[in-house]
CSV table of C-alpha atoms in Angstrom, one decimal:
chain,number,residue,atom,x,y,z
A,194,PRO,CA,6.8,18.6,14.6
A,195,ALA,CA,9.4,20.0,17.2
A,196,LEU,CA,8.7,16.9,19.2
A,197,LEU,CA,8.8,14.6,16.6
A,198,ILE,CA,12.4,16.0,15.5
A,199,ALA,CA,13.6,15.8,19.1
A,200,ALA,CA,12.4,12.2,19.3
A,201,ILE,CA,13.9,11.2,15.8
A,202,ALA,CA,17.1,12.8,16.8
A,203,ALA,CA,17.2,11.0,19.8
A,204,GLY,CA,16.9,7.7,18.3
A,205,GLY,CA,13.4,7.3,19.3
A,206,ASN,CA,10.4,5.7,17.7
A,207,ILE,CA,7.5,7.7,16.6
A,208,ARG,CA,4.1,7.4,14.8
A,209,VAL,CA,2.2,10.1,13.2
A,210,GLY,CA,-1.6,10.4,12.1
A,211,PHE,CA,-4.4,13.0,12.0
A,212,GLU,CA,-5.5,11.9,15.3
A,213,ASP,CA,-2.3,13.2,16.8
A,214,SER,CA,-1.9,16.5,15.0
A,215,ARG,CA,-2.4,17.9,11.5
A,216,ALA,CA,0.5,20.4,11.8
A,217,LEU,CA,3.3,20.3,9.3
A,218,GLY,CA,5.3,23.2,10.8
A,219,GLY,CA,5.4,26.9,10.2
A,220,GLY,CA,1.6,27.2,10.5
A,221,THR,CA,0.9,24.8,7.6
A,222,VAL,CA,-1.7,22.2,8.3
A,223,ALA,CA,-1.7,18.9,6.3
A,224,ARG,CA,-4.7,18.3,3.9
A,225,ASN,CA,-4.7,14.6,4.6
A,226,ASN,CA,-3.2,11.7,6.4
A,227,ALA,CA,-0.9,10.8,3.5
A,228,GLU,CA,0.6,14.4,3.2
A,229,LEU,CA,1.3,14.4,6.9
A,230,VAL,CA,3.1,11.1,6.7
A,231,ALA,CA,5.2,11.9,3.8
A,232,HIS,CA,6.2,15.3,5.5
A,233,VAL,CA,7.5,13.2,8.4
A,234,ARG,CA,9.2,10.7,6.4
A,235,VAL,CA,11.1,13.3,4.9
A,236,LEU,CA,12.1,14.8,8.3
A,237,ILE,CA,13.2,11.2,9.4
A,238,GLU,CA,15.5,11.0,6.3
A,239,GLN,CA,17.0,14.3,6.7
A,240,LEU,CA,18.0,13.5,10.2
A,241,GLY,CA,19.8,10.5,8.8
A,242,ARG,CA,17.6,8.0,10.1
A,243,ARG,CA,15.1,5.6,8.0
A,244,VAL,CA,11.6,4.5,8.4
A,245,ALA,CA,11.1,0.9,9.5
A,246,THR,CA,9.5,-1.5,6.9
A,247,VAL,CA,6.1,-3.3,7.8
A,248,GLU,CA,8.3,-6.6,8.2
A,249,GLU,CA,10.6,-5.0,10.6
A,250,VAL,CA,7.8,-3.5,12.8
A,251,ARG,CA,5.9,-7.0,12.8
A,252,ARG,CA,9.1,-8.7,13.9
A,253,ARG,CA,9.9,-6.1,16.6
A,254,TYR,CA,6.4,-6.4,18.1
A,255,GLY,CA,5.8,-10.1,17.4
A,256,ILE,CA,2.9,-9.6,15.2
A,257,GLY,CA,2.3,-12.2,12.4
A,258,LEU,CA,-0.3,-12.1,9.8
A,259,SER,CA,-2.0,-14.9,11.6
A,260,SER,CA,-2.6,-13.0,14.8
A,261,LEU,CA,-3.8,-10.0,12.6
A,262,LEU,CA,-6.6,-12.4,11.3
A,263,THR,CA,-7.5,-14.1,14.6
A,264,THR,CA,-10.8,-12.9,16.0
A,265,LYS,CA,-11.1,-12.6,19.9
A,266,GLU,CA,-13.9,-14.0,21.5
């Protein structure tokens, strides 16, 4: 989590998931993805930041519900 903490503290955007790392820090390993995400959320809030909402992320990246449902040929 050291790199995540540095990125959060610097104002960066992050993403987490089992495909990236299962480490929670201090030699502890997350049992599942939900535990990992919850742990990182706590880190974010402890650093005075907040997690973006789904709507904020969709707006930032121009992703609408219709674009998620569209199939590509």
